[in-house]
Coordinates of C-alpha atoms and ligand atoms in Angstrom, one line a residue:
Chain A
M1 CA 96.7 72.4 90.9
G2 CA 99.9 73.0 93.0
L3 CA 100.6 74.6 96.1
S4 CA 98.0 77.1 97.4
F5 CA 98.7 80.7 97.7
D6 CA 97.9 80.5 101.3
Y7 CA 100.8 78.1 101.7
A8 CA 103.1 80.9 100.5
L9 CA 101.5 83.5 102.7
L10 CA 101.6 81.3 105.7
N11 CA 105.3 80.6 105.2
L12 CA 105.9 84.2 105.5
G13 CA 104.8 84.0 109.2
R14 CA 107.3 81.2 110.0
R15 CA 110.3 83.4 110.6
P16 CA 108.8 86.9 111.4
T17 CA 112.2 88.4 112.0
R18 CA 113.6 87.3 108.7
T19 CA 110.4 88.3 106.9
V20 CA 110.6 91.7 108.4
L21 CA 114.2 92.2 107.7
T22 CA 113.6 91.0 104.1
A23 CA 110.7 93.5 103.6
V24 CA 112.7 96.3 105.0
S25 CA 115.7 95.5 102.8
S26 CA 113.3 95.4 99.8
A27 CA 112.0 98.8 100.8
L28 CA 115.5 100.2 101.0
V29 CA 116.3 98.8 97.6
A30 CA 113.2 100.1 96.1
A31 CA 113.7 103.5 97.7
L32 CA 117.4 103.6 96.5
L33 CA 116.3 102.6 93.0
V34 CA 113.7 105.2 92.7
C35 CA 116.2 107.9 94.1
T36 CA 118.7 106.8 91.3
A37 CA 115.9 106.7 88.7
A38 CA 114.6 110.2 89.7
F39 CA 118.1 111.5 89.8
V40 CA 118.9 110.2 86.3
R41 CA 115.6 111.4 85.0
G42 CA 116.0 114.8 86.6
L43 CA 119.4 115.2 85.2
E44 CA 118.3 114.2 81.7
Q45 CA 115.2 116.3 81.7
S46 CA 117.0 119.3 83.0
F47 CA 119.3 119.3 80.0
T48 CA 116.9 118.4 77.4
G49 CA 113.8 120.2 78.7
A50 CA 115.3 123.4 77.5
A51 CA 116.1 122.2 74.1
Q52 CA 114.0 123.7 71.4
P53 CA 114.5 122.8 67.8
D54 CA 113.8 126.1 66.4
V55 CA 116.4 128.0 68.7
A56 CA 120.0 128.4 68.0
L57 CA 122.8 130.0 70.0
L58 CA 125.6 132.3 68.8
L59 CA 128.7 132.2 71.0
S60 CA 132.2 133.3 70.7
R61 CA 134.4 130.7 68.8
V62 CA 137.0 130.5 71.7
A63 CA 134.3 129.7 74.2
E64 CA 134.0 126.2 72.8
G65 CA 130.4 126.0 73.7
D66 CA 130.7 127.3 77.2
V67 CA 128.4 130.2 77.7
L68 CA 130.2 131.4 80.8
R69 CA 133.4 131.8 78.8
S70 CA 131.9 133.3 75.8
S71 CA 131.9 137.0 74.9
V72 CA 130.4 138.5 71.8
Q73 CA 130.0 142.1 71.0
A74 CA 127.1 144.1 72.4
G75 CA 124.5 144.7 69.8
L76 CA 125.1 141.4 68.0
G77 CA 121.5 140.6 68.5
A78 CA 120.4 143.5 66.5
L79 CA 122.9 142.7 63.9
V80 CA 121.6 139.3 63.4
R81 CA 118.0 140.5 63.4
A82 CA 118.9 143.1 60.6
N83 CA 121.0 140.8 58.5
V84 CA 119.8 137.2 58.8
P85 CA 116.5 136.1 57.1
G86 CA 114.2 133.8 58.8
V87 CA 115.1 134.9 62.4
A88 CA 112.0 135.8 64.4
V89 CA 113.3 136.8 67.7
V90 CA 116.8 137.4 69.2
S91 CA 117.6 137.4 72.8
E92 CA 121.0 138.9 73.7
E93 CA 122.1 137.8 77.2
V94 CA 124.9 138.1 79.6
H95 CA 125.5 135.0 81.7
L96 CA 127.5 135.3 84.9
A97 CA 128.5 133.5 87.8
C98 CA 128.0 136.3 90.5
N99 CA 128.6 136.7 94.1
V100 CA 125.3 137.1 95.9
T101 CA 124.8 137.9 99.5
V102 CA 121.4 137.1 101.1
P103 CA 120.8 139.2 104.2
G104 CA 120.6 137.0 107.2
S105 CA 122.7 134.3 105.8
D106 CA 126.4 134.1 106.2
G107 CA 128.7 135.0 103.4
A108 CA 128.4 135.4 99.7
R109 CA 127.1 132.6 97.5
A110 CA 127.9 131.9 93.8
A111 CA 124.8 132.1 91.7
M112 CA 124.1 132.0 88.0
V113 CA 122.8 135.4 87.0
R114 CA 121.5 136.2 83.6
G115 CA 121.0 139.6 82.1
V116 CA 118.0 139.6 79.8
T117 CA 115.9 141.8 77.6
P118 CA 112.1 141.1 77.3
A119 CA 113.0 139.0 74.2
A120 CA 114.4 136.3 76.4
Y121 CA 110.9 135.3 77.6
Q122 CA 110.1 134.7 74.0
V123 CA 112.9 132.3 73.2
H124 CA 112.9 130.4 76.5
D125 CA 109.6 128.8 76.3
A126 CA 110.0 126.9 79.5
V127 CA 110.1 130.0 81.5
T128 CA 106.9 131.2 83.2
L129 CA 106.3 133.9 85.8
T130 CA 104.8 132.2 88.8
E131 CA 104.6 135.1 91.2
G132 CA 105.4 138.9 91.2
T133 CA 106.5 140.9 88.1
L134 CA 109.3 141.0 85.6
P135 CA 112.4 142.7 87.0
G136 CA 113.2 146.3 86.4
P137 CA 116.5 147.9 87.0
G138 CA 117.7 147.0 90.6
E139 CA 115.4 144.0 90.6
V140 CA 115.9 140.3 90.2
L141 CA 113.6 137.5 89.0
V142 CA 114.3 134.5 91.0
G143 CA 114.1 130.8 89.7
R144 CA 112.1 128.2 91.7
L145 CA 115.4 126.1 92.5
L146 CA 117.6 129.1 93.3
A147 CA 117.1 129.0 97.2
R148 CA 118.0 125.3 97.2
Q149 CA 120.9 125.8 95.0
M150 CA 122.3 128.6 97.1
R151 CA 121.3 126.8 100.3
V152 CA 119.3 129.6 101.7
D153 CA 115.9 129.7 103.3
P154 CA 113.3 130.2 100.6
S155 CA 111.7 133.0 102.6
R156 CA 114.9 135.0 102.2
L157 CA 114.2 135.1 98.4
A158 CA 110.5 135.9 98.8
V159 CA 109.0 138.7 96.6
G160 CA 110.0 142.1 98.1
E161 CA 113.2 140.7 99.9
T162 CA 116.4 142.3 99.1
L163 CA 119.9 140.6 98.3
V164 CA 123.1 142.1 97.2
L165 CA 124.4 141.3 93.8
E166 CA 128.0 142.2 93.0
G167 CA 127.8 144.8 95.7
A168 CA 124.5 146.3 94.6
K169 CA 121.2 145.9 96.5
H170 CA 118.4 144.2 94.5
R171 CA 114.9 143.7 95.2
V172 CA 113.2 140.4 94.4
S173 CA 110.5 141.3 91.9
G174 CA 109.0 137.8 91.3
H175 CA 109.5 134.2 90.8
F176 CA 109.8 132.0 87.8
A177 CA 109.4 128.3 87.0
A178 CA 111.1 126.5 84.0
P179 CA 110.2 122.9 84.7
G180 CA 112.8 120.3 83.8
T181 CA 115.6 122.9 83.1
A182 CA 118.7 124.1 84.8
I183 CA 117.4 127.7 84.2
E184 CA 115.3 127.2 87.4
A185 CA 118.4 127.7 89.6
E186 CA 119.2 131.2 88.0
M187 CA 118.2 134.7 88.7
W188 CA 117.5 137.1 85.9
T189 CA 117.9 140.8 85.9
P190 CA 117.7 143.4 83.1
L191 CA 120.6 143.2 80.6
E192 CA 121.7 146.8 80.8
A193 CA 121.6 146.9 84.5
L194 CA 123.8 143.8 84.9
R195 CA 126.2 145.2 82.3
G196 CA 126.5 148.2 84.5
I197 CA 127.2 146.4 87.8
A198 CA 129.3 143.7 86.4
R199 CA 131.2 146.2 84.1
R200 CA 130.7 143.9 81.2
P201 CA 130.0 145.9 78.1
D202 CA 129.7 142.8 75.9
A203 CA 127.2 139.9 75.8
S204 CA 127.6 136.2 76.5
V205 CA 125.3 134.8 73.9
V206 CA 122.6 135.6 71.5
F207 CA 119.6 133.1 71.3
A208 CA 117.9 133.3 68.0
R209 CA 114.4 131.9 67.4
L210 CA 113.8 131.0 63.8
E211 CA 110.6 131.7 61.9
P212 CA 108.4 128.7 61.4
G213 CA 109.6 126.7 58.6
A214 CA 113.0 128.5 58.4
D215 CA 116.2 126.6 59.2
A216 CA 119.6 127.4 60.6
R217 CA 121.4 127.6 57.4
A218 CA 121.0 131.4 56.9
L219 CA 122.5 131.8 60.5
Q220 CA 125.4 129.4 59.7
L221 CA 126.0 131.4 56.5
F222 CA 126.2 134.6 58.6
V223 CA 128.6 133.1 61.0
D224 CA 130.7 131.8 58.2
R225 CA 130.9 135.2 56.4
R226 CA 131.5 137.4 59.4
L227 CA 134.8 135.9 60.3
D228 CA 135.6 139.3 62.0
L229 CA 133.0 138.4 64.7
E230 CA 134.6 135.0 65.5
L231 CA 131.4 133.3 66.1
S232 CA 130.3 129.9 66.4
L233 CA 126.8 128.6 66.0
L234 CA 125.2 126.0 68.1
T235 CA 121.7 124.8 67.8
S236 CA 119.9 124.7 71.0
E237 CA 119.7 120.9 70.9
Q238 CA 123.5 120.7 70.4
Y239 CA 124.2 123.0 73.2
Y240 CA 122.1 121.0 75.6
A241 CA 123.5 117.7 74.2
D242 CA 127.0 119.0 75.0
L243 CA 126.0 119.8 78.5
A244 CA 124.4 116.3 78.9
R245 CA 127.7 114.9 77.6
Y246 CA 129.5 117.0 80.2
L247 CA 127.3 115.5 82.9
A248 CA 127.5 111.9 81.5
P249 CA 130.1 110.8 84.2
I250 CA 127.7 111.8 86.9
R251 CA 124.9 109.8 85.2
A252 CA 127.3 106.9 84.7
L253 CA 128.1 107.0 88.4
A254 CA 124.4 107.0 89.4
M255 CA 123.8 104.0 87.0
A256 CA 126.7 102.3 88.6
M257 CA 125.2 102.9 91.9
A258 CA 121.9 101.4 90.8
A259 CA 123.7 98.4 89.5
L260 CA 125.6 97.9 92.8
I261 CA 122.3 98.2 94.7
A262 CA 120.6 95.7 92.4
G263 CA 123.6 93.3 92.7
A264 CA 123.4 93.4 96.5
A265 CA 119.6 93.1 96.4
F266 CA 119.9 90.0 94.2
L267 CA 122.5 88.4 96.5
G268 CA 120.2 89.2 99.5
G269 CA 117.2 87.5 97.7
V270 CA 119.5 84.5 96.9
N271 CA 120.5 84.4 100.5
T272 CA 116.8 84.5 101.8
A273 CA 115.6 81.9 99.4
A274 CA 118.5 79.6 100.2
A275 CA 117.8 79.9 104.0
A276 CA 114.2 79.2 103.4
V277 CA 115.0 76.0 101.5
Q278 CA 117.6 75.0 104.0
D279 CA 115.1 75.5 106.9
R280 CA 112.4 73.5 105.3
I281 CA 114.5 70.8 103.7
R282 CA 112.5 67.9 105.1
E283 CA 109.2 69.6 104.4
L284 CA 110.1 70.2 100.8
A285 CA 111.2 66.7 100.4
T286 CA 107.9 65.6 101.9
L287 CA 106.0 67.6 99.3
R288 CA 108.2 66.2 96.5
A289 CA 107.5 62.7 97.9
L290 CA 103.7 63.5 97.9
G291 CA 104.1 64.2 94.3
F292 CA 104.6 68.1 93.9
S293 CA 106.9 69.0 91.2
T294 CA 110.0 71.0 91.7
G295 CA 108.3 73.7 89.7
A296 CA 105.4 73.9 92.1
L297 CA 107.7 74.2 95.1
W298 CA 109.6 76.9 93.3
R299 CA 106.5 78.8 92.3
S300 CA 105.6 78.8 96.0
L301 CA 108.9 80.2 97.1
A302 CA 108.8 82.8 94.3
Q303 CA 105.3 83.9 95.5
E304 CA 106.7 84.3 98.9
A305 CA 109.5 86.5 97.5
V306 CA 107.4 88.5 95.2
L307 CA 104.8 89.0 97.9
L308 CA 107.4 90.3 100.4
G309 CA 109.1 92.2 97.5
S310 CA 105.8 93.9 96.6
F311 CA 105.2 94.8 100.3
G312 CA 108.7 96.2 100.6
A313 CA 108.6 98.1 97.4
L314 CA 105.3 99.7 98.3
L315 CA 106.8 100.8 101.6
G316 CA 109.9 102.1 100.0
L317 CA 108.3 103.9 97.2
A318 CA 105.8 105.5 99.6
A319 CA 108.7 106.8 101.7
A320 CA 110.6 108.0 98.7
R321 CA 107.4 109.7 97.3
L322 CA 107.0 111.3 100.6
F323 CA 110.5 112.5 101.4
L324 CA 112.1 112.8 98.1
D325 CA 109.6 114.1 95.6
G326 CA 110.2 117.6 94.6
G327 CA 113.6 117.7 96.3
A328 CA 116.3 119.4 94.4
V329 CA 119.8 118.3 93.7
R330 CA 122.5 120.9 93.6
L331 CA 125.2 120.7 91.0
A332 CA 128.2 123.1 90.8
M333 CA 126.2 125.7 88.9
G334 CA 122.8 124.5 88.6
A335 CA 120.2 122.4 90.2
F336 CA 117.3 120.1 89.2
T337 CA 114.3 118.6 90.9
L338 CA 113.8 115.0 91.8
G339 CA 110.7 113.8 90.1
V340 CA 109.4 110.7 91.9
D341 CA 106.9 110.3 89.1
G342 CA 105.1 107.4 87.4
P343 CA 108.0 106.1 85.2
A344 CA 110.5 106.3 88.2
L345 CA 108.1 104.5 90.5
A346 CA 107.3 101.9 87.8
L347 CA 110.9 101.3 87.0
A348 CA 111.8 101.0 90.6
T349 CA 108.9 98.4 91.3
V350 CA 109.7 96.4 88.3
A351 CA 113.3 96.2 89.2
T352 CA 112.6 95.3 92.8
L353 CA 110.1 92.5 91.9
A354 CA 112.4 91.2 89.1
L355 CA 115.3 91.1 91.5
A356 CA 113.1 89.3 94.2
L357 CA 112.1 86.7 91.6
L358 CA 115.7 86.3 90.1
G359 CA 117.0 85.8 93.8
T360 CA 114.8 82.5 93.9
L361 CA 116.4 81.1 90.8
P362 CA 119.3 79.4 92.7
A363 CA 116.9 77.9 95.0
L364 CA 115.2 76.3 91.9
L365 CA 118.3 74.7 91.0
R366 CA 118.8 73.6 94.5
L367 CA 115.2 72.1 94.6
H368 CA 115.9 70.3 91.3
R369 CA 118.8 68.5 92.8
L370 CA 117.2 67.8 96.1
P371 CA 117.7 64.1 96.9
I372 CA 114.2 63.3 98.3
A373 CA 115.2 60.2 100.2
A374 CA 118.1 61.7 101.9
A375 CA 116.4 65.0 102.7
L376 CA 113.5 63.1 104.3
A377 CA 116.0 61.7 106.8
E378 CA 117.4 65.0 107.6
D379 CA 116.8 66.6 111.0
Chain B
M1 CA 102.4 39.9 87.0
S2 CA 102.9 41.1 90.6
L3 CA 102.0 44.6 91.6
I4 CA 105.6 45.2 92.6
E5 CA 108.6 43.4 91.1
L6 CA 112.1 44.0 92.2
R7 CA 114.8 42.3 90.1
G8 CA 118.4 42.3 91.1
V9 CA 118.0 45.5 93.1
T10 CA 121.2 47.0 94.6
R11 CA 121.4 50.3 96.7
R12 CA 124.6 51.4 98.1
Y13 CA 125.9 54.6 99.6
T14 CA 129.4 55.5 99.3
K15 CA 130.9 58.2 101.6
G16 CA 134.6 58.5 101.0
E17 CA 136.1 55.1 101.3
H18 CA 133.2 53.5 103.2
T19 CA 130.5 51.9 101.3
V20 CA 127.2 50.8 102.8
A21 CA 125.1 48.5 100.8
P22 CA 121.7 48.0 102.4
L23 CA 120.3 46.1 99.5
V24 CA 122.4 43.7 97.4
D25 CA 121.0 42.0 94.3
V26 CA 117.5 41.8 95.9
D27 CA 114.6 40.1 94.1
L28 CA 111.1 40.5 95.5
D29 CA 107.5 40.2 94.3
I30 CA 104.6 41.7 96.2
E31 CA 101.1 40.9 95.0
A32 CA 98.2 43.4 94.9
G33 CA 96.2 43.2 98.1
E34 CA 99.0 41.8 100.2
F35 CA 99.7 43.2 103.7
F36 CA 103.4 43.0 103.4
V37 CA 105.5 43.4 106.5
L38 CA 109.1 44.3 106.4
L39 CA 111.2 43.4 109.5
G40 CA 114.8 44.0 110.2
P41 CA 117.3 45.5 112.6
S42 CA 117.9 49.3 112.6
G43 CA 120.0 50.4 109.8
S44 CA 119.3 47.4 107.7
G45 CA 117.8 49.3 104.8
K46 CA 114.1 49.0 105.4
T47 CA 113.5 52.7 104.7
T48 CA 115.7 52.5 101.6
L49 CA 113.5 49.6 100.3
L50 CA 110.3 51.6 100.9
N51 CA 111.7 54.7 99.2
L52 CA 112.6 52.6 96.1
L53 CA 109.1 51.2 96.0
A54 CA 107.6 54.5 96.3
G55 CA 109.6 56.0 93.6
I56 CA 111.5 58.6 95.5
D57 CA 114.9 56.9 95.2
R58 CA 116.4 55.0 92.5
P59 CA 118.5 51.8 92.6
D60 CA 122.1 51.6 91.7
G61 CA 121.4 48.4 89.9
G62 CA 118.4 46.2 88.9
S63 CA 114.9 47.4 88.3
V64 CA 111.9 48.4 90.5
V65 CA 108.6 47.9 88.6
V66 CA 105.4 48.9 90.3
G67 CA 102.1 48.4 88.5
G68 CA 103.9 48.2 85.2
T69 CA 105.9 51.4 85.8
D70 CA 109.6 51.3 86.0
V71 CA 110.1 53.7 88.9
G72 CA 113.9 53.6 88.8
A73 CA 113.7 55.2 85.4
G74 CA 111.9 58.0 84.0
R75 CA 112.1 61.8 84.4
S76 CA 111.6 63.1 88.0
K77 CA 108.6 65.1 86.9
D78 CA 106.8 62.1 85.6
L79 CA 107.8 60.1 88.7
A80 CA 106.3 62.8 90.8
R81 CA 103.0 62.6 89.0
W82 CA 103.1 58.9 89.3
R83 CA 103.6 59.1 93.1
A84 CA 100.8 61.4 93.5
A85 CA 98.5 59.1 91.8
H86 CA 99.6 55.7 92.9
V87 CA 101.4 55.8 96.2
G88 CA 100.4 56.9 99.8
Y89 CA 103.5 57.1 102.0
V90 CA 103.5 57.2 105.7
F91 CA 106.9 58.4 106.7
Q92 CA 108.9 57.3 109.6
R93 CA 108.3 60.8 111.0
A94 CA 104.9 62.4 110.4
N95 CA 106.4 65.2 108.4
L96 CA 103.3 67.5 108.5
V97 CA 103.5 71.0 107.2
P98 CA 103.6 73.1 110.4
V99 CA 101.8 76.1 109.0
L100 CA 98.8 74.2 107.7
T101 CA 95.9 72.7 109.7
A102 CA 95.4 68.9 110.0
Q103 CA 92.6 69.3 107.4
E104 CA 94.8 71.1 104.9
N105 CA 97.7 68.8 105.5
V106 CA 95.5 65.8 104.7
E107 CA 94.1 67.7 101.7
M108 CA 97.5 68.5 100.2
P109 CA 97.7 65.4 97.8
L110 CA 94.3 66.5 96.4
W111 CA 95.8 69.9 95.4
L112 CA 97.5 68.0 92.6
T113 CA 94.1 66.8 91.3
D114 CA 91.5 68.8 89.5
L115 CA 88.9 68.0 92.1
P116 CA 86.7 71.0 93.1
A117 CA 87.6 72.6 96.3
K118 CA 84.5 71.3 98.0
E119 CA 85.1 67.7 97.0
R120 CA 88.7 68.0 98.1
S121 CA 87.6 69.1 101.6
R122 CA 84.9 66.5 101.7
R123 CA 87.4 63.7 101.1
A124 CA 89.9 65.2 103.5
A125 CA 87.3 65.1 106.2
L126 CA 86.4 61.6 105.3
A127 CA 90.2 60.5 105.6
L128 CA 90.4 62.4 109.0
S129 CA 87.4 60.6 110.5
A130 CA 88.9 57.3 109.3
V131 CA 91.8 57.9 111.5
G132 CA 89.4 59.3 114.2
L133 CA 90.6 62.9 114.2
L134 CA 87.9 64.8 112.5
E135 CA 87.3 67.0 115.5
R136 CA 91.0 68.0 115.3
A137 CA 90.6 69.2 111.6
A138 CA 91.3 72.9 112.4
H139 CA 94.3 72.2 114.5
L140 CA 97.8 72.9 113.6
P141 CA 100.4 70.1 113.9
K142 CA 102.0 71.7 117.0
Q143 CA 98.6 71.5 118.8
L144 CA 98.5 67.6 118.2
S145 CA 100.2 64.9 120.1
G146 CA 102.9 62.8 118.3
G147 CA 100.5 60.0 117.9
Q148 CA 97.8 62.2 116.5
E149 CA 100.2 63.7 114.1
Q150 CA 101.1 60.3 112.8
R151 CA 97.4 59.6 112.4
V152 CA 97.0 62.8 110.2
A153 CA 99.9 61.6 108.2
I154 CA 98.1 58.3 107.7
A155 CA 95.0 60.2 106.6
R156 CA 97.2 62.2 104.2
A157 CA 98.4 58.9 102.7
I158 CA 95.1 57.5 102.1
V159 CA 93.2 60.5 100.9
A160 CA 94.0 60.3 97.3
D161 CA 92.9 56.7 97.3
P162 CA 96.2 55.2 96.0
E163 CA 96.5 51.4 95.4
L164 CA 99.8 51.1 97.2
I165 CA 100.3 52.3 100.7
V166 CA 103.8 52.2 102.2
A167 CA 104.1 52.9 105.9
D168 CA 107.5 53.3 107.7
E169 CA 106.9 52.2 111.3
P170 CA 103.5 54.0 111.4
T171 CA 102.9 52.8 115.0
G172 CA 106.4 53.5 116.4
S173 CA 105.2 56.7 118.3
L174 CA 101.8 55.5 119.1
D175 CA 100.3 54.2 122.4
G176 CA 98.9 50.7 122.4
E177 CA 95.3 51.9 121.7
S178 CA 96.0 54.3 118.8
A179 CA 98.5 51.9 117.4
E180 CA 95.8 49.2 117.4
A181 CA 93.4 51.5 115.6
V182 CA 96.0 52.4 113.0
L183 CA 96.8 48.7 112.4
R184 CA 93.1 47.8 112.1
L185 CA 92.6 50.7 109.6
L186 CA 95.5 49.5 107.5
A187 CA 94.2 45.9 107.7
R188 CA 90.7 47.2 106.6
L189 CA 92.1 49.1 103.7
C190 CA 93.8 45.9 102.6
T191 CA 90.8 43.5 102.9
E192 CA 87.9 45.8 102.3
R193 CA 89.4 48.1 99.6
G194 CA 92.0 45.8 98.2
K195 CA 94.8 48.2 98.9
T196 CA 98.4 46.7 98.9
I197 CA 100.1 47.6 102.2
V198 CA 103.9 47.5 102.6
M199 CA 104.7 48.2 106.3
V200 CA 107.9 48.4 108.1
T201 CA 107.8 47.6 111.8
H202 CA 110.0 46.6 114.8
D203 CA 107.0 45.4 116.7
Q204 CA 106.0 41.9 116.8
H205 CA 102.3 42.5 117.5
A206 CA 102.1 45.0 114.6
A207 CA 103.9 42.5 112.4
S208 CA 101.2 40.0 113.2
Y209 CA 98.8 42.0 111.1
G210 CA 100.6 41.2 107.9
T211 CA 99.7 38.5 105.5
R212 CA 103.4 38.1 104.6
L213 CA 106.5 38.8 106.7
V214 CA 110.0 39.2 105.3
R215 CA 113.1 40.2 107.2
L216 CA 115.9 42.4 105.7
E217 CA 119.4 41.8 107.0
K218 CA 122.8 42.3 105.6
G219 CA 121.4 43.3 102.2
Q220 CA 119.2 40.2 101.8
L221 CA 115.5 39.4 102.3
T222 CA 114.5 36.2 104.1
A223 CA 110.8 35.0 104.5
V224 CA 109.5 34.8 108.2
E225 CA 106.9 32.4 109.3
V226 CA 103.6 34.1 110.0
A227 CA 102.9 33.5 113.6
P228 CA 99.2 32.9 114.2
R229 CA 97.7 36.0 115.7
Ligands
ATP401 N1 121.3 59.2 102.0 C1 122.1 58.3 102.6 N2 123.4 58.6 102.6 C2 124.3 57.7 103.1 N3 123.9 56.5 103.9 C3 122.6 56.3 103.9 C4 121.6 57.2 103.3 N4 120.4 56.7 103.6 C5 120.6 55.5 104.3 N5 121.9 55.4 104.6 C6 122.4 54.1 105.2 O1 121.9 53.1 104.7 C7 121.6 52.1 105.8 C8 120.2 51.7 105.7 O2 119.4 52.9 106.1 P1 117.9 52.9 106.3 O3 117.4 54.1 106.6 O4 117.2 52.3 105.0 O5 117.7 51.8 107.5 P2 116.4 51.4 108.3 O6 116.3 49.9 108.1 O7 115.3 52.1 107.8 O8 116.8 51.8 109.8 P3 115.8 52.3 111.0 O9 115.1 51.0 111.4 O10 116.7 52.8 111.9 O11 114.9 53.2 110.4 C9 122.1 52.8 107.0 O12 123.3 52.2 107.3 C10 122.2 54.2 106.6 O13 123.1 54.8 107.4
MG402 MG1 113.9 53.5 108.6

């Protein structure tokens, strides 16, 4: 009962130019929405992916949670290990924004460099060696997104290549991945070696992994008692939550962009549906006169819109998947990958189709108010 | 009770300060099985009257009752359903759907029924052959002549077998021969199938097919002597 699906399909062929333009704009909308979704998800994942409930950070109090500004005494790790019960592993680290020169590319670039001991690989679960070996003195281990973050050709950072770190030549010993975390845009080098070349005798941070079942209370007690050390304790979750809060404006901006795209898409849909109704006003009046309900006419228009929307979305999402997936976004001191994954694609598809459908609602109103007799007399 | 009863029907259009009143306090009865012909000068309100009978327009005053249904009242959804079941309308212009074939155009009113697809297409073919266009079933409206389009529109009006057929100058765009065929078809639907026909025409010859002739002028209806054919 009602208008056949063929009718909706055939109607798409009536104004080929308009149909193509609408499909292309649907494709753009879908692509833009999937970009935004991938961006926001990437952003969120990169700052929660590293959060581990059983890991806490010790920073200097004056740093106010900023690892780059933090300075704690060297040997704090050992101190914690010796004095705090329930701590399984400590990783004392130096985090530095260094000048790095990659031969064959112009000028020095800023990059996040982390001085680590082997314990680091036990507290940062996300980190896995993908190629080569762990770094020895004069060597660096390079994160998967570093090349992108520094805007150098990835081949320049291949295993065996050399780069200049704070004036000293270093060989790339291997590569690591740390999916969904900002760590991927860093390079790691042995702690003592970095202390030497950067002339930093201290440490930035101590990561402490708690034993199973233990909680951070003993650590907090240590921090509270050793006022002389002027420490502050952050759980890993808090630390990354802070980071995420810092990035909230960027996230909000992306969301606002998505809303604007959606708004424009909605108005485009409204316009297309209104034009279709206007073009076919006498035909629609004829169908009403034959006994088709407003609902039946609207369903047919909605079928057209959704059909076109799905086609457009398919096009846009395929393009996004092709050109965008695995791409990386650079932020001031980090980078994250864009994952054009299931959820992002689903979100964009649903949004595009919902917008296409919503766009036909004003046309429903118009159909409802259509004066059949007068419209039949229209040219 | 007559099939169609108009009581004190007024229809007026107001645009700014101008008011046009094609129908003023009109009473009219049309019996089932009549071939009723409506005459009148251009702009006199003939289409307006048909629209009221067919339940696609509402009077500003008075009542239009067709087969016991007050078609000036009721929800538009119910009226739509009523139209689909009871009225076949041949519009002044053919008003075919350009993207559908003649066969599909004729079948359209049956899309509102729960007849199986096979039966729908059988009935559409039957209606098409009644207007002599079965061999054009697969053609799109733009591949048909104006007269052929109008005949497809007639097939569409009769396919659901409504008891009332209203036709707005159905022969206006037809040559003598096709016009004759259409008029004979309408007359046959009336005499053999007991359909009630309400036809608007300007043409004296077409009017002569009617069993009753009425002229609409200045908002009023007056009976016209039926000239022997
Ligand atoms: N929707 C409308 N809005 C305003 N005026 C209208 C409307 N429909 C009809 N009219 C006016 O009502 C009058 C009657 O129109 P109608 O179409 O019923 O005449 P008609 O007898 O069918 O004419 P024709 O023989 O040319 O088809 C005309 O003056 C017309 O301009
Ligand atoms: Mg008319």
